[in-house]
GROMACS .gro file of C-alpha atoms in nm:
model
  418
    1UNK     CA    1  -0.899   3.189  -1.520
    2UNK     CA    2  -0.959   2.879  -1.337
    3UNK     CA    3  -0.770   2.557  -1.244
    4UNK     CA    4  -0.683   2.245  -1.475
    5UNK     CA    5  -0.834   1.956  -1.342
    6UNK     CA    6  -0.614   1.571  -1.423
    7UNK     CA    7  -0.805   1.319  -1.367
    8UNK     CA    8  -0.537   1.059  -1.189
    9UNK     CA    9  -0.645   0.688  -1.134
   10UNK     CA   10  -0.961   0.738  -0.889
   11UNK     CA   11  -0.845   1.105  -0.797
   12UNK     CA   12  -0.754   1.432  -0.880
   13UNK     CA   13  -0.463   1.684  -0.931
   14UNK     CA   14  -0.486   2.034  -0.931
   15UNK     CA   15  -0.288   2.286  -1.063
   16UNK     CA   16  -0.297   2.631  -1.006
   17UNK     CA   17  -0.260   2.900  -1.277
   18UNK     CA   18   0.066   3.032  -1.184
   19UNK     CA   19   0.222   2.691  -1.204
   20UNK     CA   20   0.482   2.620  -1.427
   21UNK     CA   21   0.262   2.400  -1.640
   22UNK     CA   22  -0.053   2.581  -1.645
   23UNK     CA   23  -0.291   2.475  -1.899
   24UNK     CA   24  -0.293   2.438  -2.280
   25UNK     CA   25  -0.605   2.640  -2.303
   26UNK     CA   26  -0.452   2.938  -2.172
   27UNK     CA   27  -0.180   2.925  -2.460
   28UNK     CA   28  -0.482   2.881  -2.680
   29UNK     CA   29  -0.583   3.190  -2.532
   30UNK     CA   30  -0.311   3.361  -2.550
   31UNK     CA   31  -0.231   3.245  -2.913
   32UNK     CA   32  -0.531   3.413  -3.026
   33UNK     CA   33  -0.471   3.726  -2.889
   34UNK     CA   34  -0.115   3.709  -3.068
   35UNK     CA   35  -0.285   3.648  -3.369
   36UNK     CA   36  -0.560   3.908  -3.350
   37UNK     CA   37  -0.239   4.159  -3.266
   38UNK     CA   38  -0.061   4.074  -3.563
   39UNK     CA   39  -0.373   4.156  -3.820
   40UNK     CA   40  -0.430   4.518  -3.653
   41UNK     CA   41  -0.068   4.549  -3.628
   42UNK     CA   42  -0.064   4.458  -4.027
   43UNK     CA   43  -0.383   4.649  -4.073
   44UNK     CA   44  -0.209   4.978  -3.942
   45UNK     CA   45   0.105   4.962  -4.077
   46UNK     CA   46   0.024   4.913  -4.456
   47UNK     CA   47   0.026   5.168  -4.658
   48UNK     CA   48  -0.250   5.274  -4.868
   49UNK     CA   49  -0.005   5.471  -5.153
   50UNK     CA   50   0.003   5.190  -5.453
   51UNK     CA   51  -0.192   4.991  -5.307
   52UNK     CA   52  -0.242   4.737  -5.607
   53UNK     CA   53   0.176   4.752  -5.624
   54UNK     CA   54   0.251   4.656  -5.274
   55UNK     CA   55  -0.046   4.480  -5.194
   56UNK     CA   56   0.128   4.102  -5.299
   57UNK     CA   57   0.445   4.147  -5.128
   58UNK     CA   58   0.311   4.313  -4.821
   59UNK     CA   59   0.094   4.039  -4.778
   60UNK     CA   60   0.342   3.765  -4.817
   61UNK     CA   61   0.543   3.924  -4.595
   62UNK     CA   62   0.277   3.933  -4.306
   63UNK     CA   63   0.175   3.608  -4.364
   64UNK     CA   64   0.494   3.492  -4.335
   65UNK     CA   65   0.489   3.689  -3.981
   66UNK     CA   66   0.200   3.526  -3.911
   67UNK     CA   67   0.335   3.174  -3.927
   68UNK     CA   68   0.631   3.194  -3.811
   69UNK     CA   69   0.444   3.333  -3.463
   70UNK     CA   70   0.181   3.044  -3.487
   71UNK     CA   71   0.391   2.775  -3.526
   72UNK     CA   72   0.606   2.925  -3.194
   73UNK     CA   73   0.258   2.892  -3.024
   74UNK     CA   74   0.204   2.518  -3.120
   75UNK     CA   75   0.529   2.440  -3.012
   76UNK     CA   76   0.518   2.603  -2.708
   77UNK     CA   77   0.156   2.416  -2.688
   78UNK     CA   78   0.333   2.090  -2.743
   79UNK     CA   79   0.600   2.105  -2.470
   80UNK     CA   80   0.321   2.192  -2.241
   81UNK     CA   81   0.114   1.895  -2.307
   82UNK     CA   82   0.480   1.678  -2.290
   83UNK     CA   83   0.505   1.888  -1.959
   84UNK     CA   84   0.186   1.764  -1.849
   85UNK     CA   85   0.199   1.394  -1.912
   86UNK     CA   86   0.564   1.406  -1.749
   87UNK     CA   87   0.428   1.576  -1.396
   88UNK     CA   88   0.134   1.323  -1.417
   89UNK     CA   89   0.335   1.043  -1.437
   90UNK     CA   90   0.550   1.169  -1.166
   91UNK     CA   91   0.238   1.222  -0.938
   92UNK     CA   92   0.126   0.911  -1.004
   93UNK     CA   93   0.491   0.730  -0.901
   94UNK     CA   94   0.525   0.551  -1.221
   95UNK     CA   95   0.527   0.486  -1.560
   96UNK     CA   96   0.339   0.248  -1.806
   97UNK     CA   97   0.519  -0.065  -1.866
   98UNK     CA   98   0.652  -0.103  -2.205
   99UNK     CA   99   0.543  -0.444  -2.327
  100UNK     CA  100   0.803  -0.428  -2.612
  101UNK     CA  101   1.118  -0.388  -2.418
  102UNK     CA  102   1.341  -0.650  -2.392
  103UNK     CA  103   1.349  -0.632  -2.048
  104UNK     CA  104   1.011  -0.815  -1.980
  105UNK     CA  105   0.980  -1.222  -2.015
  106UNK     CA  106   0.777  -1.340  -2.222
  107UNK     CA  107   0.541  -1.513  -1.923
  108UNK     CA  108   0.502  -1.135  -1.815
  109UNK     CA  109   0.400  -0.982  -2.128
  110UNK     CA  110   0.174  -1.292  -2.223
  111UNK     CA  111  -0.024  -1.185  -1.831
  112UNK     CA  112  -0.045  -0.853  -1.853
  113UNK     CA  113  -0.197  -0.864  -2.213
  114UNK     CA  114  -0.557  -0.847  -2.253
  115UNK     CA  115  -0.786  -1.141  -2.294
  116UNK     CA  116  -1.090  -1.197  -2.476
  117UNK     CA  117  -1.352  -1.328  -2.252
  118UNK     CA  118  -1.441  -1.642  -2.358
  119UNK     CA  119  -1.789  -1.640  -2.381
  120UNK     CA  120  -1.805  -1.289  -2.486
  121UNK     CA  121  -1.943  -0.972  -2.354
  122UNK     CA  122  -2.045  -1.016  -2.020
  123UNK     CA  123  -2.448  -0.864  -1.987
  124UNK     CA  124  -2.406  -0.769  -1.636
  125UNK     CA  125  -2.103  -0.573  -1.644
  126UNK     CA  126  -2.027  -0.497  -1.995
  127UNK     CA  127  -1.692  -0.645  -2.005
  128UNK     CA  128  -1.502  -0.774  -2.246
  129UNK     CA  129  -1.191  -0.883  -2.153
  130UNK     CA  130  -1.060  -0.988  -1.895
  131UNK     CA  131  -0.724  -0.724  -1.739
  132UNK     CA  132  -0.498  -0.838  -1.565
  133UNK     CA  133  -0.279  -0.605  -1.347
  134UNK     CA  134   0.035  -0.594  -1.126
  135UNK     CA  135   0.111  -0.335  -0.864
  136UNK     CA  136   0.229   0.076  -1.014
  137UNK     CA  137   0.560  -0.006  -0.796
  138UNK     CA  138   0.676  -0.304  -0.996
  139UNK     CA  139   0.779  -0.090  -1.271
  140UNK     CA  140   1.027   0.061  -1.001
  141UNK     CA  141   1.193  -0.319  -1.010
  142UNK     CA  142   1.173  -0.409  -1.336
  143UNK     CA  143   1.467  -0.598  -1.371
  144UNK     CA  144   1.361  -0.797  -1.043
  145UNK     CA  145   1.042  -0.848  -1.195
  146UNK     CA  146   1.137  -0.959  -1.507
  147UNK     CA  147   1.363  -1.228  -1.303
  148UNK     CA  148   1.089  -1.364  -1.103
  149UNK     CA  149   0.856  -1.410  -1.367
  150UNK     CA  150   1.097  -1.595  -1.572
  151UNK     CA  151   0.976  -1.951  -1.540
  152UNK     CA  152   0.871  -2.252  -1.689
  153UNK     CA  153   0.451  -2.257  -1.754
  154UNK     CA  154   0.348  -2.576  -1.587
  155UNK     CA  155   0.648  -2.698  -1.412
  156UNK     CA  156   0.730  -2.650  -1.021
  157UNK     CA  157   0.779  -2.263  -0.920
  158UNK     CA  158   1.148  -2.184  -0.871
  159UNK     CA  159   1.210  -2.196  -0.510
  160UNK     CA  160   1.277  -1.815  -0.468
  161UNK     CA  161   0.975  -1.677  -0.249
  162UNK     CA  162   1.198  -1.469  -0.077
  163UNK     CA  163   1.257  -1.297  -0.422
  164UNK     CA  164   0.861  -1.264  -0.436
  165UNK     CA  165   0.846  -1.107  -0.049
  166UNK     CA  166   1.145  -0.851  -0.190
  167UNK     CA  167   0.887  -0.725  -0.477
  168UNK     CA  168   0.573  -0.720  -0.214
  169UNK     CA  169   0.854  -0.536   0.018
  170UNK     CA  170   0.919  -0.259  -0.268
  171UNK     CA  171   0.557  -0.225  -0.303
  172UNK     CA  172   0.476  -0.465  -0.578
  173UNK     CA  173   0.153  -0.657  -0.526
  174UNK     CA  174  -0.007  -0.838  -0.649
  175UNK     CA  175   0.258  -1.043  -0.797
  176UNK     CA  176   0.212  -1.152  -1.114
  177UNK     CA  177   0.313  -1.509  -1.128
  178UNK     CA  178   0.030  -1.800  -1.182
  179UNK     CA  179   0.135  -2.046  -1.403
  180UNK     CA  180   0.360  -2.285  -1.193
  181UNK     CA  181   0.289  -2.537  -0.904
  182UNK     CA  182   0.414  -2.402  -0.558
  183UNK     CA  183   0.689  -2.622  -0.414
  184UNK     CA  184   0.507  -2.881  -0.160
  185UNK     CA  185   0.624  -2.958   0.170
  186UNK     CA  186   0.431  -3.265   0.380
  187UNK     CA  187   0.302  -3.154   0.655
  188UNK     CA  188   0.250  -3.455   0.865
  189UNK     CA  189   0.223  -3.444   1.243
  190UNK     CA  190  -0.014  -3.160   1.272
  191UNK     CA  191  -0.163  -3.134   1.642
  192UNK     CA  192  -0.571  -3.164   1.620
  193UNK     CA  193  -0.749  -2.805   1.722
  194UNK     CA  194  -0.771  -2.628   1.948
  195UNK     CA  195  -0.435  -2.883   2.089
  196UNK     CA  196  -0.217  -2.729   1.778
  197UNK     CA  197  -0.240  -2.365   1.934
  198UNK     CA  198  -0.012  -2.437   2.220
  199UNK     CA  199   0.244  -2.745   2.078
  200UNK     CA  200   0.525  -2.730   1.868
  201UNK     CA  201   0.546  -2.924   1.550
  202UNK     CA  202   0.803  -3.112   1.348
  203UNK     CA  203   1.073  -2.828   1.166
  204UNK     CA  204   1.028  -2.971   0.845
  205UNK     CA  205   0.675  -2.843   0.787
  206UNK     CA  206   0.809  -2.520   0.729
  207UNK     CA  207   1.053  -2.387   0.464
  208UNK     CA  208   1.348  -2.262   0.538
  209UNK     CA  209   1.478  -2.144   0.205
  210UNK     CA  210   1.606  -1.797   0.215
  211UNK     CA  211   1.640  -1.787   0.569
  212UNK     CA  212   1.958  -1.737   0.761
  213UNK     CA  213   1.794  -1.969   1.061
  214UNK     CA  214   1.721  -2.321   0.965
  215UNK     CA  215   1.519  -2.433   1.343
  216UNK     CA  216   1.309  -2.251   1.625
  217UNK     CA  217   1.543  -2.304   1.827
  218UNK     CA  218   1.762  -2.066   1.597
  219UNK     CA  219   1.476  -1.814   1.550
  220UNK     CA  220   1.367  -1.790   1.996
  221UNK     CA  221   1.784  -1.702   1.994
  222UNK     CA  222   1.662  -1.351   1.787
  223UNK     CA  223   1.523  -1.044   1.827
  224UNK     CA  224   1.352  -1.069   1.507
  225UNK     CA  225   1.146  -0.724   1.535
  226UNK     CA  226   1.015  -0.522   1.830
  227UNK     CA  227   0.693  -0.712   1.902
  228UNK     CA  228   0.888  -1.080   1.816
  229UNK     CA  229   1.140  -1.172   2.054
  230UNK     CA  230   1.135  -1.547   2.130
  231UNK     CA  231   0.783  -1.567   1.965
  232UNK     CA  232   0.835  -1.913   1.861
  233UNK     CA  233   0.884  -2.020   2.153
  234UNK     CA  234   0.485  -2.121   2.266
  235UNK     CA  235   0.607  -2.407   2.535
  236UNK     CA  236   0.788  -2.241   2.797
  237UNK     CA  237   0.874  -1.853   2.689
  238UNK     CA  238   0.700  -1.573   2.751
  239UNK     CA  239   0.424  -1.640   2.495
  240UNK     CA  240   0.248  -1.861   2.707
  241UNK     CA  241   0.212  -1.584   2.942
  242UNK     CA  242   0.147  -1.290   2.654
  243UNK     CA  243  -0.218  -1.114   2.696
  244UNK     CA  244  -0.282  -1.287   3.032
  245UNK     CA  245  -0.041  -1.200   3.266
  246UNK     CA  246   0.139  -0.834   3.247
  247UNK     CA  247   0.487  -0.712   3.295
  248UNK     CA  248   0.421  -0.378   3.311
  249UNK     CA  249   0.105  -0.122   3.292
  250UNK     CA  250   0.135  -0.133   2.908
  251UNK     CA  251   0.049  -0.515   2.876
  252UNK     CA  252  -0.315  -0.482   2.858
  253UNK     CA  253  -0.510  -0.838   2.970
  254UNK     CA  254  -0.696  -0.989   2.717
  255UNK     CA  255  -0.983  -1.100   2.906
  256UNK     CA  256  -1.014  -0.676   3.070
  257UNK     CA  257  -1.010  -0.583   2.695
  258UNK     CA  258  -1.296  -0.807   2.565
  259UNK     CA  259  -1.500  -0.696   2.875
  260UNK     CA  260  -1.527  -0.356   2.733
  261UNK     CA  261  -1.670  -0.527   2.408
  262UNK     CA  262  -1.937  -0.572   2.582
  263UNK     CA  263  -1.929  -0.939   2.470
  264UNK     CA  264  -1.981  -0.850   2.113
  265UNK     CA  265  -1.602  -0.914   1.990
  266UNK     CA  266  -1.640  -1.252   1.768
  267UNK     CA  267  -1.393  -1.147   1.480
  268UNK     CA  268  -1.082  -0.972   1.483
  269UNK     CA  269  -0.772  -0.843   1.242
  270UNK     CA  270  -0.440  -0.863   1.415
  271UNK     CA  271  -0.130  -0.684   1.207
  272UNK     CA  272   0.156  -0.811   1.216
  273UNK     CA  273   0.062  -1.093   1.456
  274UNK     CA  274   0.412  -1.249   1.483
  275UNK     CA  275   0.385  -1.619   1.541
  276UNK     CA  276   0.023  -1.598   1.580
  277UNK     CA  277  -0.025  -1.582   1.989
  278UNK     CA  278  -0.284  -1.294   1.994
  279UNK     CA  279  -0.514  -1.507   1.765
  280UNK     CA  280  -0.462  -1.821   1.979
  281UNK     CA  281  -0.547  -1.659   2.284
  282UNK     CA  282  -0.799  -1.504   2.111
  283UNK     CA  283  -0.918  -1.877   1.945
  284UNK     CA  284  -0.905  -1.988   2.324
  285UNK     CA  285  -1.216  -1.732   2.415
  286UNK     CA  286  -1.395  -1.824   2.082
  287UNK     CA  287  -1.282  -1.555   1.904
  288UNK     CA  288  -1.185  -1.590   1.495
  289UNK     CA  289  -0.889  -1.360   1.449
  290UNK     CA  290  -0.688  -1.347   1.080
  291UNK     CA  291  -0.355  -1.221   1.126
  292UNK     CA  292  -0.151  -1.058   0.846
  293UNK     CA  293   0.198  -1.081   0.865
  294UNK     CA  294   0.513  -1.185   0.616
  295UNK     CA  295   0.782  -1.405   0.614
  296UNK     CA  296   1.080  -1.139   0.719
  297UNK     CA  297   1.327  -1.332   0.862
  298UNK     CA  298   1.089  -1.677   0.979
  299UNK     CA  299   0.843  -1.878   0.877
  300UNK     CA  300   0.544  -1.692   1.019
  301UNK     CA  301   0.276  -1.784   0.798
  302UNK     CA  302   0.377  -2.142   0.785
  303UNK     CA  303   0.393  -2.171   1.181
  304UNK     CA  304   0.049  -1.948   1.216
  305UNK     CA  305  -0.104  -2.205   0.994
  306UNK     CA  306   0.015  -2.508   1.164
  307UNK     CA  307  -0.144  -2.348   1.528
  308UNK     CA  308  -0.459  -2.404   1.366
  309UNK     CA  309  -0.524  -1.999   1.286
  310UNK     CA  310  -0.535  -1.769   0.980
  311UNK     CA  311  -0.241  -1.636   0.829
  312UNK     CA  312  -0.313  -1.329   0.533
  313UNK     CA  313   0.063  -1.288   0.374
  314UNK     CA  314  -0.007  -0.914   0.315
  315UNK     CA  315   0.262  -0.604   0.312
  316UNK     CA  316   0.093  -0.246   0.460
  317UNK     CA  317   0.145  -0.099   0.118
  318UNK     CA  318  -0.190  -0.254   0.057
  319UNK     CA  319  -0.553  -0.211   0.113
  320UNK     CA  320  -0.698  -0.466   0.303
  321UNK     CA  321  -0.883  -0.711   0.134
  322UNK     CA  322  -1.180  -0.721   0.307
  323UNK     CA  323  -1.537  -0.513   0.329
  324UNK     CA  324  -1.630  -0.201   0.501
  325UNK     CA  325  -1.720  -0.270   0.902
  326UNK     CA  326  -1.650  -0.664   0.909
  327UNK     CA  327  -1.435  -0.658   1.250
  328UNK     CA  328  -1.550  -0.628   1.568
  329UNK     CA  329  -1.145  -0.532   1.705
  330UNK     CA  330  -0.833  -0.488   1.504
  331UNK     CA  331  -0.505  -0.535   1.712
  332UNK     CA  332  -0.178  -0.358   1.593
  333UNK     CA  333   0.214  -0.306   1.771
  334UNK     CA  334   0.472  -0.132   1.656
  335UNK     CA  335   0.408  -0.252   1.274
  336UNK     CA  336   0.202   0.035   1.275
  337UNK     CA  337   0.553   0.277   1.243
  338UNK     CA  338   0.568   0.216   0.894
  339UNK     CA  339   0.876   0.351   0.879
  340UNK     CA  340   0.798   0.642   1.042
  341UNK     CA  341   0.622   0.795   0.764
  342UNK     CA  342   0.319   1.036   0.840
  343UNK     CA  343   0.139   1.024   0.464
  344UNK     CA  344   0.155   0.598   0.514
  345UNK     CA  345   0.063   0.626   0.888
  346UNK     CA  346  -0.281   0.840   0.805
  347UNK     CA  347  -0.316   0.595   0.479
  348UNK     CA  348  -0.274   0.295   0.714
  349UNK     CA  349  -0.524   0.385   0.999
  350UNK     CA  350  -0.767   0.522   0.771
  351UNK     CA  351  -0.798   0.119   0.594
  352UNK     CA  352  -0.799   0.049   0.956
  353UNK     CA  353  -1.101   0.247   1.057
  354UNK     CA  354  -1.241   0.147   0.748
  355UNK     CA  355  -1.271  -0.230   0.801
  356UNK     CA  356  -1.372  -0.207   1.154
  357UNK     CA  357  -1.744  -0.169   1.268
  358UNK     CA  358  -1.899   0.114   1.447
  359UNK     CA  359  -1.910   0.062   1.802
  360UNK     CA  360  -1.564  -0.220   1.751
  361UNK     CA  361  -1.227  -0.170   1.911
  362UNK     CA  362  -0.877  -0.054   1.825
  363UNK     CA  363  -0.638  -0.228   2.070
  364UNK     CA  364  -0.311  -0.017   1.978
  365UNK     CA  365  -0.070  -0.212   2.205
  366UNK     CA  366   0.256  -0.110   2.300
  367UNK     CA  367   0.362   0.118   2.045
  368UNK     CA  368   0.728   0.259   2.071
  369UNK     CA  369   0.702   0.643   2.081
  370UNK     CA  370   1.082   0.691   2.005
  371UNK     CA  371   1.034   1.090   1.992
  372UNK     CA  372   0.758   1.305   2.127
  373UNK     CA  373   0.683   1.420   1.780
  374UNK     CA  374   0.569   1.042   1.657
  375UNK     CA  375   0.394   1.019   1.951
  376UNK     CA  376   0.240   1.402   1.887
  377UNK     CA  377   0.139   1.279   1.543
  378UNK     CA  378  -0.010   0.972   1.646
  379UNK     CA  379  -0.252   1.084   1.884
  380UNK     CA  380  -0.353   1.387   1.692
  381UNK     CA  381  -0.406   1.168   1.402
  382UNK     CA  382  -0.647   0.906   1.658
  383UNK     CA  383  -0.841   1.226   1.766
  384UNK     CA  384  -0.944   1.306   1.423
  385UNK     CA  385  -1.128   0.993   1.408
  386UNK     CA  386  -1.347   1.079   1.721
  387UNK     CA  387  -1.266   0.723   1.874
  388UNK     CA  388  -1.376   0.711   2.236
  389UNK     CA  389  -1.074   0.635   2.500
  390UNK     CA  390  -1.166   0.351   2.685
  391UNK     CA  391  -0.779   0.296   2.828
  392UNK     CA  392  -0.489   0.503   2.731
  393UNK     CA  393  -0.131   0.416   2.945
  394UNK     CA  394   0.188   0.651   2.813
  395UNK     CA  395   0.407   0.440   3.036
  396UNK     CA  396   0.800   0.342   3.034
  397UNK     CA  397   0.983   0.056   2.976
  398UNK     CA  398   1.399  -0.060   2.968
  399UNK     CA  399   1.545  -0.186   2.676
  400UNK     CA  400   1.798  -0.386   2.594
  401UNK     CA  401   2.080  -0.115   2.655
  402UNK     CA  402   1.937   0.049   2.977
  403UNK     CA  403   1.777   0.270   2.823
  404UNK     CA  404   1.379   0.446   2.905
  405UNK     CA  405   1.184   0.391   2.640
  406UNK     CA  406   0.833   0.541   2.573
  407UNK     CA  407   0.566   0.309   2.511
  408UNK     CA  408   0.153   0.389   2.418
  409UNK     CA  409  -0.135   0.140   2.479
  410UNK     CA  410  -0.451   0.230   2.426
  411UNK     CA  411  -0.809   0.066   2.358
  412UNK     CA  412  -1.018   0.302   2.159
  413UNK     CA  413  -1.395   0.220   2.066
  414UNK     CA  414  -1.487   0.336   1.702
  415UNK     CA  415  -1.815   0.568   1.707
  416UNK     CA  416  -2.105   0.586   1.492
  417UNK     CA  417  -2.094   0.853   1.213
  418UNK     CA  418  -2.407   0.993   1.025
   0.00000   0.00000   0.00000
């Protein structure tokens, strides 16, 4: 016997025959067999002596046989199938969101129904309607959900994007909500380009709502991640000397890494860019860099987009919105941990390698191999990919505590594949 195929999403699961669930033809199978038994087993065991006097209640009785054993095969048929659907859903991380509980809002239930077009059928595509969607992992945060989304249709959004980021942080994206105005904040004093990439601007451009620090000066005070301490600080910390001037033989020169683009590196993709310096150095050399990061703990999309540069408020729990081979170099730190989880690590680098062009470069910089077996999996997942080494430094580094910490840089050059 073969396999049962589920078709899942865009993919599909396989299960093997001697899995629990195996498939509802076999029972099929198995319940004709059953039945084919029970007809020879009647067929031998009936007596031929008065025939014409036994013949009725003989024949009721195997009947009755008969059922009873088909209707144990349909229901063992049934739980199957329930068996099915249940490890399907459990593959695929969630469940269908029931419109009718009384958990969702009403603003919820009226976006996720469908939606005539208006003009009708559309002769290109064939569509319909138009569907609207929200990420598999909001069903995970319902109630969180529900609460965000409960909000007055064409008044000013509550002031709770840090409630948003805590749905995109769980995996939720897109969010949902459309039908309010976004709270405004003037932003007067901006700095002219390409002046705005190395001055500070007035605090009250950015919103501080949800934040425990209400000033830079509050933020440069913080070690708000690995690859942000004293980022905000683009006048006299260490910013101004980031990517052109090195502390150690991990800090990789900006200017060294373009030279091995052969002067072909006009667009970039920087992860989780922090306050944006990579793409201003970057912007200094002509370069267009968007950086994705969110707003954990600062402003960093607000202060990214008052330096003039390109902010994309994305989480890593989602594919990147652009096409296949756009970049020319994609820059990544530590973000690139995720958590330390191997399945989101190959997921990750593989959207990576996706959106960069053949012949482009993958500037890992300074990325914090706390054990040798992240390091281990790292590399062996790079070497998959077939990148060319053009610089790789395993070097050391002190932090905080005293303590020697492992560190990887490396510039890798994506090849051409048939």
């Amino acid at each position: 016997m073969g396999s049962v195929s589920l078709k899942i999403g865009d993919g599909t699961a396989r299960f093997k025959r001697a899995s629990v669930c195996s498939s509802a033809l076999n029972l099929l199978m198995l319940f004709s067999v059953v039945t084919t038994n029970l007809f020879a087993l009647y067929a031998f065991t009936s007596s031929p002596k008065n025939h014409h006097a036994h013949l009725l209640p003989h024949t009721h009785k195997n009947i009755s046989l008969i059922s009873e054993q088909v209707s144990l095969i349909l229901r063992e048929i049934d739980s199957s199938q329930k068996k099915l659907a249940q490890m399907e859903k459990e593959l695929l991380g969630y469940e269908s969101i029931d419109l009718s509980s009384s958990k969702i809002s009403s603003e919820l239930r009226t976006f996720l129904q469908h939606h005539l077009l208006p003009l009708g059928k559309d002769s290109k595509t064939g569509i319909t309607e138009m569907v609207a969607s929200v990420g598999h992992s909001c069903v995970k945060s319902l109630d969180l959900l529900s609460q965000y989304m409960n909000y007055k249709v064409n008044a000013p959004c509550p002031d709770d994007w840090s409630l948003g980021q805590k749905l995109i942080l769980s995996g939720c994206e897109p969010l949902p909500r459309r039908r309010c105005f976004a709270k405004t904040i003037p932003k007067v004093g901006l700095h002219s380009f390409p002046d705005s990439l190395w001055k500070n601007h007035s605090e009250k451009i950015y919103s501080w709502s949800g934040l425990g620090c209400k000033n830079l000066a509050c933020l440069n005070s913080k070690k708000l991640n690995r690859d942000c301490a004293g980022c905000f600080d683009i006048i006299s910390g260490y910013e101004t000397q980031k990517y052109v001037k090195a502390r150690g033989k991990n800090d990789f020169l900006i200017d060294h890494v373009l030279a091995m683009g052969n002067g072909e590196i006009r667009i970039g993709f920087d992860i989780g860019g922090g306050s944006g310096t990579f793409a201003a150095r970057m912007a200094d050399r002509n370069v267009t860099l968007v950086t994705a990061t969110l707003n954990v703990d600062a402003p960093f999309n607000e202060f990214i987009a008052a330096r003039g540069l390109f902010p994309l408020y994305l989480s890593l729990d989602h594919r990147f919105p652009f096409h296949d081979n756009v970049f020319d170099l994609v820059h990544v730190g530590n973000v690139l941990d995720v958590s330390g989880r191997p399945e989101k690590l190959e997921f990750l680098v593989f959207d990576i390698d996706r959106v960069l062009r053949a012949g482009g470069l993958f500037w890992l910089d300074n990325f914090l191999c706390s054990n040798e077996d992240k390091k281990t999996v790292l590399t062996r997942l790079i070497e998959r990919f077939g990148y060319k080494k053009l610089k790789w430094v395993v070097g050391e580094k002190l932090n905080g505590s005293g303590k020697s910490e492992v560190y990887l840089s490396a510039v890798l050059q994506k090849p051409v594949r048939v």
